[in-house]
Amino acid sequence: EGVTNVKWLWIATSWAFMVAPSDPRYGWKWYPGDAYVDDIGADAYTFYTCHGNDPRPYRSLAYQLTGFLKFGAQHPTKPMWLPEFGVVENPDDPGAKAQWFTDARSLFKQPAYAGIVAISYFNINVGSVNCDWRVSTSPSSQAAYNALAQDPYYSGSADWTTGDAPPTA
């Protein structure tokens, strides 16, 4: 159609980069190839008690991105994105979500993560499956997220104190 300003971002879950090659969800099997993709992305979540399951391990973002970093290293010309990432509260450790944000804030500054060019937090409550990803689920979580978002390294500004969306001007 003559469009020249479109980029194709291929996205999988971070889990797709961690499962065994024999698993049908294995991300490498689904990648169409560098000729068809401009950038690559992974969505990473710490579900913990979501979906009514027994608690899953409360994993750091660094842990969740290990496979994606390996995949990205195999495609060094492709910028890497984190189109969605999220964490829920840990009722067994009330400060865990805030620490998760604090750790994420320093994580992306490390040289191993230099290929990640964009991040976007999934700030929504999916109540039907008990997944409250909002940054405002506790004062400590809110403060830690705001510190990440307002860090000059990220060139951002955010203070989401209510609702499911950022404030409007």
GROMACS .gro file of N, CA and C in nm:
model
  507
    1GLU      N    1   0.081  -0.121   0.000
    1GLU     CA    2   0.000   0.000   0.000
    1GLU      C    3   0.085   0.126   0.000
    2GLY      N    4   0.217   0.112   0.002
    2GLY     CA    5   0.304   0.228  -0.002
    2GLY      C    6   0.337   0.287   0.134
    3VAL      N    7   0.294   0.225   0.241
    3VAL     CA    8   0.323   0.277   0.375
    3VAL      C    9   0.471   0.255   0.406
    4THR      N   10   0.535   0.359   0.457
    4THR     CA   11   0.679   0.349   0.485
    4THR      C   12   0.714   0.368   0.632
    5ASN      N   13   0.615   0.395   0.716
    5ASN     CA   14   0.645   0.425   0.856
    5ASN      C   15   0.590   0.318   0.953
    6VAL      N   16   0.581   0.195   0.907
    6VAL     CA   17   0.530   0.086   0.991
    6VAL      C   18   0.646  -0.002   1.035
    7LYS      N   19   0.642  -0.042   1.160
    7LYS     CA   20   0.739  -0.139   1.211
    7LYS      C   21   0.660  -0.257   1.266
    8TRP      N   22   0.717  -0.376   1.251
    8TRP     CA   23   0.653  -0.498   1.300
    8TRP      C   24   0.723  -0.544   1.426
    9LEU      N   25   0.646  -0.549   1.534
    9LEU     CA   26   0.694  -0.596   1.664
    9LEU      C   27   0.637  -0.735   1.688
   10TRP      N   28   0.724  -0.834   1.699
   10TRP     CA   29   0.682  -0.971   1.729
   10TRP      C   30   0.689  -0.990   1.880
   11ILE      N   31   0.578  -1.035   1.941
   11ILE     CA   32   0.568  -1.047   2.086
   11ILE      C   33   0.527  -1.188   2.126
   12ALA      N   34   0.595  -1.241   2.226
   12ALA     CA   35   0.557  -1.368   2.290
   12ALA      C   36   0.558  -1.344   2.440
   13THR      N   37   0.515  -1.440   2.516
   13THR     CA   38   0.527  -1.427   2.661
   13THR      C   39   0.671  -1.458   2.700
   14SER      N   40   0.714  -1.407   2.812
   14SER     CA   41   0.848  -1.439   2.859
   14SER      C   42   0.860  -1.589   2.887
   15TRP      N   43   0.749  -1.650   2.924
   15TRP     CA   44   0.749  -1.793   2.952
   15TRP      C   45   0.784  -1.874   2.827
   16ALA      N   46   0.745  -1.825   2.709
   16ALA     CA   47   0.775  -1.895   2.584
   16ALA      C   48   0.925  -1.908   2.559
   17PHE      N   49   1.003  -1.823   2.624
   17PHE     CA   50   1.148  -1.829   2.609
   17PHE      C   51   1.214  -1.911   2.721
   18MET      N   52   1.131  -1.966   2.809
   18MET     CA   53   1.184  -2.044   2.922
   18MET      C   54   1.146  -2.191   2.915
   19VAL      N   55   1.043  -2.224   2.840
   19VAL     CA   56   1.000  -2.363   2.833
   19VAL      C   57   1.099  -2.444   2.748
   20ALA      N   58   1.092  -2.575   2.760
   20ALA     CA   59   1.181  -2.664   2.687
   20ALA      C   60   1.150  -2.662   2.537
   21PRO      N   61   1.248  -2.689   2.454
   21PRO     CA   62   1.225  -2.693   2.308
   21PRO      C   63   1.115  -2.791   2.266
   22SER      N   64   1.089  -2.892   2.346
   22SER     CA   65   0.984  -2.988   2.313
   22SER      C   66   0.844  -2.934   2.342
   23ASP      N   67   0.833  -2.823   2.415
   23ASP     CA   68   0.705  -2.763   2.451
   23ASP      C   69   0.648  -2.689   2.329
   24PRO      N   70   0.520  -2.707   2.297
   24PRO     CA   71   0.463  -2.637   2.181
   24PRO      C   72   0.463  -2.485   2.196
   25ARG      N   73   0.479  -2.434   2.318
   25ARG     CA   74   0.482  -2.290   2.340
   25ARG      C   75   0.622  -2.230   2.321
   26TYR      N   76   0.720  -2.310   2.292
   26TYR     CA   77   0.859  -2.267   2.278
   26TYR      C   78   0.870  -2.153   2.177
   27GLY      N   79   0.912  -2.036   2.224
   27GLY     CA   80   0.912  -1.916   2.143
   27GLY      C   81   0.990  -1.924   2.014
   28TRP      N   82   1.102  -1.994   2.015
   28TRP     CA   83   1.185  -2.004   1.896
   28TRP      C   84   1.108  -2.067   1.780
   29LYS      N   85   1.017  -2.156   1.809
   29LYS     CA   86   0.939  -2.223   1.704
   29LYS      C   87   0.842  -2.126   1.634
   30TRP      N   88   0.800  -2.023   1.703
   30TRP     CA   89   0.698  -1.932   1.652
   30TRP      C   90   0.756  -1.809   1.583
   31TYR      N   91   0.884  -1.787   1.597
   31TYR     CA   92   0.946  -1.667   1.539
   31TYR      C   93   0.948  -1.677   1.387
   32PRO      N   94   0.889  -1.578   1.316
   32PRO     CA   95   0.883  -1.587   1.170
   32PRO      C   96   1.016  -1.560   1.100
   33GLY      N   97   1.111  -1.496   1.169
   33GLY     CA   98   1.242  -1.469   1.109
   33GLY      C   99   1.271  -1.320   1.103
   34ASP      N  100   1.400  -1.290   1.104
   34ASP     CA  101   1.444  -1.151   1.105
   34ASP      C  102   1.397  -1.072   0.983
   35ALA      N  103   1.376  -1.138   0.872
   35ALA     CA  104   1.331  -1.068   0.751
   35ALA      C  105   1.190  -1.013   0.764
   36TYR      N  106   1.113  -1.065   0.859
   36TYR     CA  107   0.972  -1.027   0.874
   36TYR      C  108   0.945  -0.943   0.998
   37VAL      N  109   1.044  -0.925   1.081
   37VAL     CA  110   1.025  -0.861   1.211
   37VAL      C  111   1.125  -0.746   1.226
   38ASP      N  112   1.075  -0.632   1.274
   38ASP     CA  113   1.165  -0.519   1.301
   38ASP      C  114   1.217  -0.522   1.443
   39ASP      N  115   1.128  -0.549   1.540
   39ASP     CA  116   1.163  -0.551   1.681
   39ASP      C  117   1.101  -0.676   1.744
   40ILE      N  118   1.155  -0.716   1.859
   40ILE     CA  119   1.102  -0.833   1.929
   40ILE      C  120   1.059  -0.793   2.070
   41GLY      N  121   0.958  -0.863   2.122
   41GLY     CA  122   0.907  -0.828   2.253
   41GLY      C  123   0.866  -0.949   2.334
   42ALA      N  124   0.862  -0.929   2.464
   42ALA     CA  125   0.815  -1.033   2.556
   42ALA      C  126   0.729  -0.968   2.663
   43ASP      N  127   0.616  -1.030   2.695
   43ASP     CA  128   0.530  -0.986   2.805
   43ASP      C  129   0.565  -1.072   2.927
   44ALA      N  130   0.594  -1.007   3.038
   44ALA     CA  131   0.640  -1.078   3.157
   44ALA      C  132   0.554  -1.043   3.278
   45TYR      N  133   0.505  -1.147   3.344
   45TYR     CA  134   0.417  -1.127   3.460
   45TYR      C  135   0.457  -1.217   3.576
   46THR      N  136   0.443  -1.162   3.697
   46THR     CA  137   0.450  -1.243   3.817
   46THR      C  138   0.306  -1.264   3.862
   47PHE      N  139   0.252  -1.380   3.830
   47PHE     CA  140   0.111  -1.410   3.857
   47PHE      C  141   0.085  -1.440   4.004
   48TYR      N  142   0.171  -1.511   4.068
   48TYR     CA  143   0.161  -1.556   4.205
   48TYR      C  144   0.025  -1.619   4.235
   49THR      N  145  -0.072  -1.543   4.287
   49THR     CA  146  -0.202  -1.601   4.324
   49THR      C  147  -0.312  -1.578   4.221
   50CYS      N  148  -0.278  -1.528   4.104
   50CYS     CA  149  -0.380  -1.504   4.000
   50CYS      C  150  -0.444  -1.634   3.953
   51HIS      N  151  -0.559  -1.621   3.897
   51HIS     CA  152  -0.631  -1.732   3.835
   51HIS      C  153  -0.678  -1.837   3.935
   52GLY      N  154  -0.674  -1.808   4.065
   52GLY     CA  155  -0.724  -1.901   4.165
   52GLY      C  156  -0.640  -2.026   4.183
   53ASN      N  157  -0.521  -2.028   4.126
   53ASN     CA  158  -0.433  -2.143   4.142
   53ASN      C  159  -0.360  -2.136   4.275
   54ASP      N  160  -0.299  -2.245   4.311
   54ASP     CA  161  -0.206  -2.239   4.423
   54ASP      C  162  -0.099  -2.138   4.386
   55PRO      N  163  -0.045  -2.068   4.484
   55PRO     CA  164   0.055  -1.967   4.450
   55PRO      C  165   0.169  -2.024   4.366
   56ARG      N  166   0.198  -1.953   4.261
   56ARG     CA  167   0.315  -1.983   4.178
   56ARG      C  168   0.434  -1.914   4.242
   57PRO      N  169   0.553  -1.951   4.207
   57PRO     CA  170   0.669  -1.881   4.266
   57PRO      C  171   0.663  -1.731   4.238
   58TYR      N  172   0.698  -1.652   4.337
   58TYR     CA  173   0.701  -1.507   4.322
   58TYR      C  174   0.836  -1.473   4.260
   59ARG      N  175   0.838  -1.458   4.130
   59ARG     CA  176   0.962  -1.443   4.054
   59ARG      C  177   0.995  -1.297   4.026
   60SER      N  178   1.123  -1.269   4.026
   60SER     CA  179   1.170  -1.136   3.990
   60SER      C  180   1.156  -1.116   3.839
   61LEU      N  181   1.158  -0.993   3.798
   61LEU     CA  182   1.154  -0.963   3.656
   61LEU      C  183   1.282  -1.013   3.589
   62ALA      N  184   1.393  -1.005   3.658
   62ALA     CA  185   1.519  -1.055   3.603
   62ALA      C  186   1.508  -1.203   3.569
   63TYR      N  187   1.450  -1.280   3.658
   63TYR     CA  188   1.430  -1.423   3.633
   63TYR      C  189   1.343  -1.444   3.509
   64GLN      N  190   1.235  -1.370   3.502
   64GLN     CA  191   1.139  -1.386   3.393
   64GLN      C  192   1.198  -1.350   3.257
   65LEU      N  193   1.297  -1.265   3.254
   65LEU     CA  194   1.353  -1.220   3.127
   65LEU      C  195   1.478  -1.297   3.083
   66THR      N  196   1.521  -1.396   3.159
   66THR     CA  197   1.645  -1.467   3.125
   66THR      C  198   1.637  -1.529   2.985
   67GLY      N  199   1.531  -1.599   2.955
   67GLY     CA  200   1.518  -1.662   2.823
   67GLY      C  201   1.506  -1.561   2.712
   68PHE      N  202   1.433  -1.453   2.736
   68PHE     CA  203   1.417  -1.349   2.635
   68PHE      C  204   1.551  -1.284   2.602
   69LEU      N  205   1.634  -1.263   2.702
   69LEU     CA  206   1.767  -1.207   2.677
   69LEU      C  207   1.850  -1.300   2.589
   70LYS      N  208   1.839  -1.430   2.613
   70LYS     CA  209   1.911  -1.527   2.528
   70LYS      C  210   1.859  -1.521   2.385
   71PHE      N  211   1.729  -1.514   2.370
   71PHE     CA  212   1.669  -1.503   2.237
   71PHE      C  213   1.717  -1.375   2.169
   72GLY      N  214   1.714  -1.266   2.242
   72GLY     CA  215   1.758  -1.137   2.187
   72GLY      C  216   1.904  -1.139   2.143
   73ALA      N  217   1.987  -1.210   2.218
   73ALA     CA  218   2.129  -1.220   2.182
   73ALA      C  219   2.147  -1.292   2.048
   74GLN      N  220   2.053  -1.377   2.013
   74GLN     CA  221   2.059  -1.447   1.885
   74GLN      C  222   2.008  -1.361   1.770
   75HIS      N  223   1.950  -1.246   1.804
   75HIS     CA  224   1.897  -1.152   1.704
   75HIS      C  225   1.947  -1.012   1.740
   76PRO      N  226   2.080  -0.992   1.736
   76PRO     CA  227   2.138  -0.868   1.789
   76PRO      C  228   2.099  -0.740   1.715
   77THR      N  229   2.045  -0.751   1.596
   77THR     CA  230   2.005  -0.631   1.523
   77THR      C  231   1.862  -0.588   1.555
   78LYS      N  232   1.792  -0.667   1.637
   78LYS     CA  233   1.652  -0.639   1.667
   78LYS      C  234   1.639  -0.572   1.804
   79PRO      N  235   1.587  -0.450   1.809
   79PRO     CA  236   1.558  -0.389   1.938
   79PRO      C  237   1.458  -0.475   2.015
   80MET      N  238   1.475  -0.477   2.146
   80MET     CA  239   1.390  -0.559   2.233
   80MET      C  240   1.295  -0.469   2.312
   81TRP      N  241   1.171  -0.516   2.327
   81TRP     CA  242   1.067  -0.443   2.399
   81TRP      C  243   1.011  -0.529   2.510
   82LEU      N  244   0.961  -0.463   2.609
   82LEU     CA  245   0.879  -0.526   2.712
   82LEU      C  246   0.742  -0.457   2.703
   83PRO      N  247   0.659  -0.500   2.605
   83PRO     CA  248   0.532  -0.432   2.581
   83PRO      C  249   0.437  -0.437   2.701
   84GLU      N  250   0.444  -0.544   2.778
   84GLU     CA  251   0.363  -0.555   2.900
   84GLU      C  252   0.446  -0.626   3.006
   85PHE      N  253   0.443  -0.570   3.126
   85PHE     CA  254   0.497  -0.642   3.241
   85PHE      C  255   0.413  -0.606   3.361
   86GLY      N  256   0.405  -0.699   3.455
   86GLY     CA  257   0.321  -0.674   3.571
   86GLY      C  258   0.352  -0.767   3.686
   87VAL      N  259   0.306  -0.724   3.802
   87VAL     CA  260   0.326  -0.800   3.924
   87VAL      C  261   0.205  -0.777   4.015
   88VAL      N  262   0.165  -0.880   4.087
   88VAL     CA  263   0.057  -0.868   4.185
   88VAL      C  264   0.118  -0.864   4.324
   89GLU      N  265   0.036  -0.826   4.420
   89GLU     CA  266   0.082  -0.826   4.559
   89GLU      C  267   0.107  -0.969   4.607
   90ASN      N  268   0.197  -0.980   4.701
   90ASN     CA  269   0.224  -1.108   4.766
   90ASN      C  270   0.170  -1.097   4.909
   91PRO      N  271   0.055  -1.160   4.938
   91PRO     CA  272  -0.002  -1.147   5.071
   91PRO      C  273   0.088  -1.203   5.182
   92ASP      N  274   0.182  -1.287   5.147
   92ASP     CA  275   0.276  -1.341   5.245
   92ASP      C  276   0.392  -1.248   5.273
   93ASP      N  277   0.410  -1.147   5.188
   93ASP     CA  278   0.519  -1.051   5.203
   93ASP      C  279   0.471  -0.916   5.151
   94PRO      N  280   0.409  -0.834   5.238
   94PRO     CA  281   0.346  -0.708   5.194
   94PRO      C  282   0.439  -0.612   5.121
   95GLY      N  283   0.568  -0.620   5.139
   95GLY     CA  284   0.659  -0.530   5.069
   95GLY      C  285   0.717  -0.585   4.940
   96ALA      N  286   0.676  -0.704   4.902
   96ALA     CA  287   0.736  -0.771   4.786
   96ALA      C  288   0.710  -0.698   4.655
   97LYS      N  289   0.589  -0.648   4.635
   97LYS     CA  290   0.559  -0.579   4.509
   97LYS      C  291   0.641  -0.451   4.497
   98ALA      N  292   0.653  -0.377   4.604
   98ALA     CA  293   0.735  -0.256   4.602
   98ALA      C  294   0.881  -0.291   4.572
   99GLN      N  295   0.930  -0.397   4.633
   99GLN     CA  296   1.068  -0.438   4.607
   99GLN      C  297   1.086  -0.483   4.462
  100TRP      N  298   0.984  -0.548   4.407
  100TRP     CA  299   0.986  -0.593   4.268
  100TRP      C  300   1.004  -0.472   4.176
  101PHE      N  301   0.929  -0.363   4.203
  101PHE     CA  302   0.943  -0.241   4.123
  101PHE      C  303   1.081  -0.178   4.142
  102THR      N  304   1.128  -0.176   4.266
  102THR     CA  305   1.260  -0.120   4.294
  102THR      C  306   1.368  -0.198   4.221
  103ASP      N  307   1.357  -0.329   4.223
  103ASP     CA  308   1.454  -0.412   4.151
  103ASP      C  309   1.444  -0.389   4.000
  104ALA      N  310   1.322  -0.377   3.947
  104ALA     CA  311   1.304  -0.351   3.804
  104ALA      C  312   1.366  -0.217   3.765
  105ARG      N  313   1.353  -0.120   3.852
  105ARG     CA  314   1.408   0.013   3.825
  105ARG      C  315   1.558   0.006   3.799
  106SER      N  316   1.630  -0.071   3.879
  106SER     CA  317   1.775  -0.081   3.859
  106SER      C  318   1.811  -0.184   3.751
  107LEU      N  319   1.724  -0.279   3.729
  107LEU     CA  320   1.752  -0.387   3.634
  107LEU      C  321   1.781  -0.334   3.494
  108PHE      N  322   1.696  -0.248   3.444
  108PHE     CA  323   1.710  -0.202   3.306
  108PHE      C  324   1.830  -0.112   3.285
  109LYS      N  325   1.891  -0.067   3.391
  109LYS     CA  326   2.013   0.015   3.381
  109LYS      C  327   2.138  -0.071   3.365
  110GLN      N  328   2.126  -0.200   3.386
  110GLN     CA  329   2.240  -0.290   3.376
  110GLN      C  330   2.276  -0.317   3.230
  111PRO      N  331   2.403  -0.332   3.199
  111PRO     CA  332   2.446  -0.353   3.060
  111PRO      C  333   2.378  -0.472   2.991
  112ALA      N  334   2.348  -0.577   3.063
  112ALA     CA  335   2.285  -0.695   3.002
  112ALA      C  336   2.147  -0.664   2.944
  113TYR      N  337   2.086  -0.554   2.987
  113TYR     CA  338   1.951  -0.518   2.943
  113TYR      C  339   1.952  -0.401   2.845
  114ALA      N  340   2.069  -0.364   2.795
  114ALA     CA  341   2.083  -0.249   2.706
  114ALA      C  342   2.003  -0.265   2.577
  115GLY      N  343   1.975  -0.388   2.536
  115GLY     CA  344   1.898  -0.412   2.414
  115GLY      C  345   1.750  -0.382   2.429
  116ILE      N  346   1.704  -0.367   2.552
  116ILE     CA  347   1.562  -0.336   2.575
  116ILE      C  348   1.543  -0.185   2.560
  117VAL      N  349   1.465  -0.148   2.460
  117VAL     CA  350   1.450  -0.006   2.427
  117VAL      C  351   1.319   0.054   2.475
  118ALA      N  352   1.224  -0.031   2.518
  118ALA     CA  353   1.094   0.022   2.561
  118ALA      C  354   1.032  -0.073   2.663
  119ILE      N  355   0.968  -0.013   2.764
  119ILE     CA  356   0.894  -0.090   2.864
  119ILE      C  357   0.758  -0.025   2.885
  120SER      N  358   0.660  -0.107   2.918
  120SER     CA  359   0.525  -0.055   2.942
  120SER      C  360   0.458  -0.141   3.049
  121TYR      N  361   0.418  -0.078   3.157
  121TYR     CA  362   0.356  -0.153   3.267
  121TYR      C  363   0.208  -0.177   3.240
  122PHE      N  364   0.160  -0.296   3.275
  122PHE     CA  365   0.020  -0.337   3.255
  122PHE      C  366  -0.059  -0.298   3.379
  123ASN      N  367  -0.115  -0.179   3.382
  123ASN     CA  368  -0.178  -0.121   3.500
  123ASN      C  369  -0.330  -0.140   3.496
  124ILE      N  370  -0.373  -0.263   3.528
  124ILE     CA  371  -0.516  -0.293   3.522
  124ILE      C  372  -0.550  -0.399   3.626
  125ASN      N  373  -0.675  -0.399   3.669
  125ASN     CA  374  -0.726  -0.501   3.760
  125ASN      C  375  -0.814  -0.596   3.680
  126VAL      N  376  -0.773  -0.719   3.671
  126VAL     CA  377  -0.854  -0.822   3.605
  126VAL      C  378  -0.918  -0.902   3.718
  127GLY      N  379  -1.022  -0.846   3.776
  127GLY     CA  380  -1.086  -0.904   3.893
  127GLY      C  381  -1.145  -1.042   3.871
  128SER      N  382  -1.186  -1.071   3.749
  128SER     CA  383  -1.249  -1.200   3.723
  128SER      C  384  -1.154  -1.317   3.743
  129VAL      N  385  -1.025  -1.291   3.740
  129VAL     CA  386  -0.926  -1.398   3.763
  129VAL      C  387  -0.832  -1.362   3.878
  130ASN      N  388  -0.873  -1.263   3.960
  130ASN     CA  389  -0.798  -1.225   4.078
  130ASN      C  390  -0.656  -1.178   4.046
  131CYS      N  391  -0.644  -1.097   3.942
  131CYS     CA  392  -0.513  -1.043   3.903
  131CYS      C  393  -0.519  -0.890   3.906
  132ASP      N  394  -0.476  -0.832   4.015
  132ASP     CA  395  -0.475  -0.687   4.026
  132ASP      C  396  -0.333  -0.637   4.001
  133TRP      N  397  -0.310  -0.596   3.879
  133TRP     CA  398  -0.177  -0.551   3.837
  133TRP      C  399  -0.154  -0.403   3.869
  134ARG      N  400  -0.258  -0.331   3.911
  134ARG     CA  401  -0.243  -0.187   3.929
  134ARG      C  402  -0.129  -0.153   4.024
  135VAL      N  403  -0.062  -0.044   3.995
  135VAL     CA  404   0.049  -0.001   4.079
  135VAL      C  405  -0.002   0.052   4.213
  136SER      N  406  -0.129   0.084   4.222
  136SER     CA  407  -0.186   0.147   4.341
  136SER      C  408  -0.240   0.046   4.443
  137THR      N  409  -0.202  -0.081   4.436
  137THR     CA  410  -0.257  -0.180   4.528
  137THR      C  411  -0.205  -0.165   4.670
  138SER      N  412  -0.099  -0.090   4.690
  138SER     CA  413  -0.049  -0.058   4.823
  138SER      C  414   0.031   0.072   4.815
  139PRO      N  415   0.038   0.145   4.925
  139PRO     CA  416   0.118   0.269   4.922
  139PRO      C  417   0.265   0.243   4.886
  140SER      N  418   0.321   0.133   4.933
  140SER     CA  419   0.462   0.106   4.902
  140SER      C  420   0.481   0.071   4.755
  141SER      N  421   0.387  -0.002   4.699
  141SER     CA  422   0.393  -0.034   4.556
  141SER      C  423   0.382   0.094   4.473
  142GLN      N  424   0.287   0.178   4.509
  142GLN     CA  425   0.269   0.305   4.438
  142GLN      C  426   0.396   0.388   4.441
  143ALA      N  427   0.456   0.401   4.558
  143ALA     CA  428   0.577   0.482   4.573
  143ALA      C  429   0.693   0.425   4.492
  144ALA      N  430   0.710   0.294   4.495
  144ALA     CA  431   0.820   0.231   4.421
  144ALA      C  432   0.800   0.245   4.270
  145TYR      N  433   0.676   0.228   4.224
  145TYR     CA  434   0.649   0.246   4.081
  145TYR      C  435   0.673   0.392   4.040
  146ASN      N  436   0.624   0.487   4.120
  146ASN     CA  437   0.644   0.628   4.088
  146ASN      C  438   0.793   0.661   4.079
  147ALA      N  439   0.873   0.602   4.168
  147ALA     CA  440   1.018   0.626   4.163
  147ALA      C  441   1.076   0.574   4.032
  148LEU      N  442   1.030   0.458   3.987
  148LEU     CA  443   1.075   0.404   3.859
  148LEU      C  444   1.033   0.496   3.745
  149ALA      N  445   0.906   0.531   3.743
  149ALA     CA  446   0.853   0.611   3.632
  149ALA      C  447   0.913   0.751   3.626
  150GLN      N  448   0.951   0.807   3.740
  150GLN     CA  449   1.004   0.942   3.744
  150GLN      C  450   1.157   0.945   3.739
  151ASP      N  451   1.219   0.829   3.733
  151ASP     CA  452   1.365   0.821   3.724
  151ASP      C  453   1.409   0.885   3.592
  152PRO      N  454   1.500   0.980   3.595
  152PRO     CA  455   1.545   1.044   3.471
  152PRO      C  456   1.598   0.946   3.367
  153TYR      N  457   1.647   0.832   3.410
  153TYR     CA  458   1.696   0.731   3.316
  153TYR      C  459   1.588   0.691   3.217
  154TYR      N  460   1.464   0.689   3.263
  154TYR     CA  461   1.352   0.646   3.179
  154TYR      C  462   1.284   0.762   3.107
  155SER      N  463   1.324   0.883   3.135
  155SER     CA  464   1.268   1.003   3.073
  155SER      C  465   1.116   1.005   3.083
  156GLY      N  466   1.065   0.958   3.195
  156GLY     CA  467   0.920   0.950   3.209
  156GLY      C  468   0.870   1.031   3.325
  157SER      N  469   0.740   1.034   3.336
  157SER     CA  470   0.674   1.100   3.446
  157SER      C  471   0.540   1.032   3.466
  158ALA      N  472   0.514   0.988   3.587
  158ALA     CA  473   0.385   0.924   3.616
  158ALA      C  474   0.357   0.932   3.764
  159ASP      N  475   0.232   0.948   3.796
  159ASP     CA  476   0.186   0.943   3.934
  159ASP      C  477   0.045   0.888   3.931
  160TRP      N  478   0.033   0.759   3.905
  160TRP     CA  479  -0.098   0.696   3.895
  160TRP      C  480  -0.147   0.662   4.034
  161THR      N  481  -0.238   0.740   4.084
  161THR     CA  482  -0.285   0.716   4.219
  161THR      C  483  -0.424   0.654   4.224
  162THR      N  484  -0.499   0.664   4.116
  162THR     CA  485  -0.632   0.606   4.115
  162THR      C  486  -0.664   0.555   3.976
  163GLY      N  487  -0.760   0.467   3.968
  163GLY     CA  488  -0.810   0.422   3.840
  163GLY      C  489  -0.718   0.326   3.768
  164ASP      N  490  -0.757   0.297   3.645
  164ASP     CA  491  -0.683   0.202   3.564
  164ASP      C  492  -0.603   0.269   3.453
  165ALA      N  493  -0.603   0.399   3.450
  165ALA     CA  494  -0.534   0.469   3.341
  165ALA      C  495  -0.457   0.587   3.398
  166PRO      N  496  -0.357   0.636   3.322
  166PRO     CA  497  -0.284   0.752   3.370
  166PRO      C  498  -0.372   0.876   3.369
  167PRO      N  499  -0.337   0.974   3.451
  167PRO     CA  500  -0.415   1.097   3.452
  167PRO      C  501  -0.403   1.168   3.318
  168THR      N  502  -0.505   1.245   3.282
  168THR     CA  503  -0.502   1.322   3.159
  168THR      C  504  -0.481   1.467   3.192
  169ALA      N  505  -0.430   1.539   3.095
  169ALA     CA  506  -0.399   1.682   3.117
  169ALA      C  507  -0.524   1.764   3.117
   0.00000   0.00000   0.00000
